[in-house]
XYZ file of C-alpha atoms in Angstrom:
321
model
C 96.962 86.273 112.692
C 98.791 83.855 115.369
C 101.407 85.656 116.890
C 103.452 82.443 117.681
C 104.118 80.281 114.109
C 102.692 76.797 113.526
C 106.070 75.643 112.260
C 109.380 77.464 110.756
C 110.655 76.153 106.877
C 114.447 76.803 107.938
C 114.360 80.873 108.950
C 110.693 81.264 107.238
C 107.932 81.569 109.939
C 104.492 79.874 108.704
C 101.612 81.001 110.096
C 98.745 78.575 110.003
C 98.559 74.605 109.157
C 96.607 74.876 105.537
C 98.660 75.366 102.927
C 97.376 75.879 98.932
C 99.596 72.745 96.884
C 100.781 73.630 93.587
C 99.506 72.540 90.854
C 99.775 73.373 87.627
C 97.636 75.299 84.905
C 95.382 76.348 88.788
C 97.331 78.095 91.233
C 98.087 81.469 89.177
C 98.484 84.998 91.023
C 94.818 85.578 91.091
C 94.250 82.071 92.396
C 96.968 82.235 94.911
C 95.731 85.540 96.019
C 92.357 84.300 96.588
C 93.383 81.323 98.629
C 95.817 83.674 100.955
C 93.906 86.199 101.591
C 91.034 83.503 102.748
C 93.873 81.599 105.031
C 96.613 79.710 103.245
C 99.491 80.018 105.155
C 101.802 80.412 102.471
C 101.524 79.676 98.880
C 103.375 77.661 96.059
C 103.899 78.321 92.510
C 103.079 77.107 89.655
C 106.193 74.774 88.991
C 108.706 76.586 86.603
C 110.417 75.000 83.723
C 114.094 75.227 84.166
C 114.590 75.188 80.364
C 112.459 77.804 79.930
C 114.410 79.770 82.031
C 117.362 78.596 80.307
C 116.186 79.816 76.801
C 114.470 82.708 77.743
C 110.956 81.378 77.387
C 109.135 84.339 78.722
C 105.916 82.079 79.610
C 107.558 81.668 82.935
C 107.400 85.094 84.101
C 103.685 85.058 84.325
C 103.607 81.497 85.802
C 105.379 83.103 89.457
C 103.827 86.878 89.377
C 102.488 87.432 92.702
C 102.485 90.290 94.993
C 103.635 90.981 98.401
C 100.910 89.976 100.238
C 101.539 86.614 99.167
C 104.159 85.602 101.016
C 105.350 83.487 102.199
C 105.979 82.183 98.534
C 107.474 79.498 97.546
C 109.014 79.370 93.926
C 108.739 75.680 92.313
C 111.370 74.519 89.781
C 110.857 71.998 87.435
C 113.923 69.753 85.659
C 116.130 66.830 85.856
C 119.195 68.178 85.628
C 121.241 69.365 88.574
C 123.321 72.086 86.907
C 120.647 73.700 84.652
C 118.395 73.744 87.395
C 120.851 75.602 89.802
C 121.705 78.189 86.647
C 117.581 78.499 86.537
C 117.294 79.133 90.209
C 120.011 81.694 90.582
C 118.260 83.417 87.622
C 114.850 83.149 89.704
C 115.678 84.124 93.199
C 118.406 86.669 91.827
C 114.868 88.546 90.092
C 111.984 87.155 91.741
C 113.208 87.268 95.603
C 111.104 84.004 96.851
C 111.300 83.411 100.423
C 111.086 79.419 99.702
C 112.730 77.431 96.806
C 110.591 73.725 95.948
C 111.788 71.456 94.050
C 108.883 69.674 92.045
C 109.496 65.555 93.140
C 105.875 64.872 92.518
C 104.391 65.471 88.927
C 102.993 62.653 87.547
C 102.185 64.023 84.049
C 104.126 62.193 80.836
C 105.004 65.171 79.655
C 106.795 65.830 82.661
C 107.971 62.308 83.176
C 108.557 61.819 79.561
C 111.919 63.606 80.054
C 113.080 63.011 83.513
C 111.221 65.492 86.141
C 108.831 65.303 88.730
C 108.065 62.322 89.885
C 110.350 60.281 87.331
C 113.483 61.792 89.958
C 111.995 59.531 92.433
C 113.808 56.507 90.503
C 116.988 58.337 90.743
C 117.457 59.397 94.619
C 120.853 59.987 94.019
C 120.098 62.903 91.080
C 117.462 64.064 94.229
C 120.444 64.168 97.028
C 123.259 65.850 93.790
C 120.218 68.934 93.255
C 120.097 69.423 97.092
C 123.278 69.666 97.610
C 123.854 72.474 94.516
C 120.998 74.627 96.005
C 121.105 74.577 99.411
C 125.120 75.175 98.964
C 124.173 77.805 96.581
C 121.193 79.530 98.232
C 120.596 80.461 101.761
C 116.861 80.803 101.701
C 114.965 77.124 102.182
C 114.699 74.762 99.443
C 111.435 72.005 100.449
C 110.665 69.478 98.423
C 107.290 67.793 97.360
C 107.229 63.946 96.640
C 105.004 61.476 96.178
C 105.345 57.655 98.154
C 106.997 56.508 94.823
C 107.185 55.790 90.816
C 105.052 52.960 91.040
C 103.266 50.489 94.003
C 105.634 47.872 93.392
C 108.142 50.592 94.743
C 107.763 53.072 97.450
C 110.876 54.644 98.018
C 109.372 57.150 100.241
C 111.301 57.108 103.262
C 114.808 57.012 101.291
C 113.707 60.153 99.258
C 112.757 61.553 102.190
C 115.578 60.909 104.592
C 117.889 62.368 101.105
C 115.923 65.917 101.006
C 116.394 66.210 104.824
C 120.448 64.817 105.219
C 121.336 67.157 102.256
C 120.261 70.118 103.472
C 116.452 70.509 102.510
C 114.097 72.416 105.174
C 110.437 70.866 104.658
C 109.618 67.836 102.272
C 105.617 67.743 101.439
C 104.229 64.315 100.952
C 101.529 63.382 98.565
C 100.131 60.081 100.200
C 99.663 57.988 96.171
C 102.570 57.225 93.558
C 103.228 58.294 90.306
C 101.563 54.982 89.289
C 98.190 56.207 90.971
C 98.147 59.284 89.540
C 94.815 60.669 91.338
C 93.560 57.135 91.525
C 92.365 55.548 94.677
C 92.699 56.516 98.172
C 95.578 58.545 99.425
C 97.552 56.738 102.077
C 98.294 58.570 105.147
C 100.144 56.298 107.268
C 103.599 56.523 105.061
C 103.326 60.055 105.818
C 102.812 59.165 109.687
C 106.172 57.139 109.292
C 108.290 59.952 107.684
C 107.196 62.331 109.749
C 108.338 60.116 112.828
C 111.918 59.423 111.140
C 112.627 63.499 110.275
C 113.244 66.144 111.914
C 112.652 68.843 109.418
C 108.781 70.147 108.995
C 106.235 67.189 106.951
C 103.086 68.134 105.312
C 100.482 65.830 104.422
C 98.553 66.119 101.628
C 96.182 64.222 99.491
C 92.237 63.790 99.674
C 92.222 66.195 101.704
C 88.155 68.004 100.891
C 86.472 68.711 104.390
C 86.998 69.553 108.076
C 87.080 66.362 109.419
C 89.960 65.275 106.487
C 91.943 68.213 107.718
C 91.775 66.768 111.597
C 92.101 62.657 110.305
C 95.053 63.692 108.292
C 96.894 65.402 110.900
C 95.786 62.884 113.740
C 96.570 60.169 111.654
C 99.793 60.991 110.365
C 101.244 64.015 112.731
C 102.079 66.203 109.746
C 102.859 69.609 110.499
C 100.722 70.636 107.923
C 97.941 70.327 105.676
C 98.418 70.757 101.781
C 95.092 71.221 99.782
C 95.229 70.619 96.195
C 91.823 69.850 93.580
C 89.350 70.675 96.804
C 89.915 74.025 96.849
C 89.031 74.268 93.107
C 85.723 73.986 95.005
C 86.156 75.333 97.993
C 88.508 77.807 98.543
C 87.066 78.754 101.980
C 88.176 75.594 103.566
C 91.265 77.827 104.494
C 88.993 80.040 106.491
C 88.175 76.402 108.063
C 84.843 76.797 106.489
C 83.191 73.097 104.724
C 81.790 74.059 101.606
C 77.973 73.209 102.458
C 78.014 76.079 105.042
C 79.238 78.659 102.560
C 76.090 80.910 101.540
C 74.995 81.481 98.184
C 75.786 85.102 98.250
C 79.704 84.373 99.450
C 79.782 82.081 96.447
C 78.574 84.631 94.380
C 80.422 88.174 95.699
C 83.789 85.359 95.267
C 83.218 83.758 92.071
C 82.839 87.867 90.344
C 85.804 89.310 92.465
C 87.776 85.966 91.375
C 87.087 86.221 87.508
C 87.680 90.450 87.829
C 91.136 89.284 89.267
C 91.717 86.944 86.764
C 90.275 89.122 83.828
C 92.708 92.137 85.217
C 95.738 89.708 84.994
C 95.059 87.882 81.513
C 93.324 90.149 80.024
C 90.320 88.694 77.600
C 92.475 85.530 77.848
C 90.891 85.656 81.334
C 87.541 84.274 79.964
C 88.447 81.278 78.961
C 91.000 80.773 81.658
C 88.668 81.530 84.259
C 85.936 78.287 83.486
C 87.974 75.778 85.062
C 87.492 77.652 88.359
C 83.786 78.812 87.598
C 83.400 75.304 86.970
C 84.825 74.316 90.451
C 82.479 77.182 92.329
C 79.251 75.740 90.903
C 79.929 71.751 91.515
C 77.825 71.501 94.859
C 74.322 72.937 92.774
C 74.433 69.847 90.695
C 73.472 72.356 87.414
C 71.638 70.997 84.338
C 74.052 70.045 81.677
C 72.858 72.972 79.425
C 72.835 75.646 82.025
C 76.544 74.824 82.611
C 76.981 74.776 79.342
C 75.832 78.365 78.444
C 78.231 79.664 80.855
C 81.220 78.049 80.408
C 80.602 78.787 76.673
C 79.828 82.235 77.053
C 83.264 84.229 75.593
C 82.159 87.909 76.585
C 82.728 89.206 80.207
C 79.813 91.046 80.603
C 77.765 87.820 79.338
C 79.699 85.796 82.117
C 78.666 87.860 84.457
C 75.391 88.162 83.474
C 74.832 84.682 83.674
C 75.998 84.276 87.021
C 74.241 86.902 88.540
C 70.935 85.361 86.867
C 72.086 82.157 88.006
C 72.193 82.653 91.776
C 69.158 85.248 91.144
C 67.474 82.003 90.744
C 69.071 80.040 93.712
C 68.187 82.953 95.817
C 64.120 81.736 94.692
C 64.136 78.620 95.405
């Protein structure tokens, strides 16, 4: 590990540039775990409902389990309103002991949206600078926020939001270069992060089509960020922490990660972990292009043993050809 940090979020050291981006339904403990030990810097939560919190909806709990060799971890909280998110977060950090709080500017879902969080906030910078002011008042570990250039293209308010989270107290504001309107549509735009990161003072990471190498180096020579959040891409490639492009991973990497990752995952969920664990298996065996009904058989398959099975025979095979 670097002895000297790439950047500090307020008192919090961060060691390394690539950071895992949250997203929810992926980055779970065993996910998380994966992508730390193989070189994120720090990790993220799934985000956390504050009104779940609120009522007691025990859901939560297992949405920001992680263990000590996580951290630096970041705890994400979801809402729209100041005051219930503040009671939420003292809840949180009172029992979970995060070294980072986020709050989640960026979610473009309509479920979240629907009612006021994520990246609906964005039309309301002054409800952004009220729920800075409560937690960074209230807390005296970092609270970061992750944004996206805007609600729609007819209006990026990136640079306000921005300049808000920093002038009220925030410690690192991550930047997800496409609106709320874009969803995942279209190219990310770096240069907007280029121009906050030239305005603030406080840490910037990039993030947003971010899949190889040579992203990682555009991204940061294009825009300055401090860092480098990678979302969907490591789905596929979870290596490209360890700086490693996905076409120079070997077969038998793939392999010895794909059955450690679904024993992680079946150890945390249980035989919940099945059926949990497809998305990712899913994301391992993009690059080999497999026929529709040999992808099929596997991400059908409902007995562990079968699973594995399968994928052993699978890259049996690979290893043949």
């Amino acid at each position: 590990m670097n002895t000297k940090p790439a950047f500090m979020i307020g008192n919090v050291p961060i060691f390394g540039d690539l950071i895992l981006a949250p997203m929810d339904g992926i980055t779970d403990k065993p996910f998380r775990g994966l992508c730390r030990q193989l070189g994120s810097a720090m990790v993220v939560t799934e985000f956390i409902n504050a009104l779940d919190v609120i009522q007691a909806n025990q859901r939560y709990i297992k949405r920001l389990a992680f263990d000590a060799d996580q951290r630096p971890i970041s705890l994400q909280i979801l809402g729209n309103q100041p005051e219930r998110m503040l009671a939420a977060a003292q809840q949180l950090v009172q029992a979970f002991e995060p070294d980072i709080l986020d709050i989640n500017l960026g979610c473009q879902s309509k479920n979240v949206t629907a009612r006021g969080a994520g990246a609906a906030l964005l039309k309301s910078p002054e409800n952004i600078a009220t729920i800075f002011d409560l937690m960074t008042r209230h807390f005296s570990i970092p609270i970061t926020g992750k944004i996206r250039l805007g609600w729609d293209n007819s209006h990026p308010n990136y640079m306000e939001v921005a300049q808000i989270i920093q002038d009220h107290g925030g410690a690192m504001v991550a930047v997800h270069g496409r609106t709320r309107q874009q969803a995942y549509r279209g190219r990310a735009r770096w240069e907007p992060i280029r121009e906050i990161k030239q305005a603030l003072q406080i840490p910037v990471i990039g993030n947003g089509d971010v899949v190889t190498l040579e992203d990682i180096h555009r991204i940061k020579s294009e825009s300055g960020c401090d860092g480098v959040m990678i979302g969907r891409a490591a789905m596929e490639n979870p290596w490209i922490f360890s700086r490693i492009d996905r076409s120079q991973v070997p077969n038998d990497l793939v392999l010895e990660t794909i059955l450690k990752h679904f024993n992680d995952t079946l150890a945390f969920y249980g035989q919940r972990g099945v059926i949990t664990f497809r998305k990712y298996l899913k994301g391992y065996l993009m690059p080999y292009h497999l026929p529709r009904k040999t992808l099929l058989a596997l991400l059908k398959a409902t007995d562990p043993l079968k699973v594995k099975d399968l994928v052993n025979d699978l890259f049996s095979d690979l290893h043949r050809e």
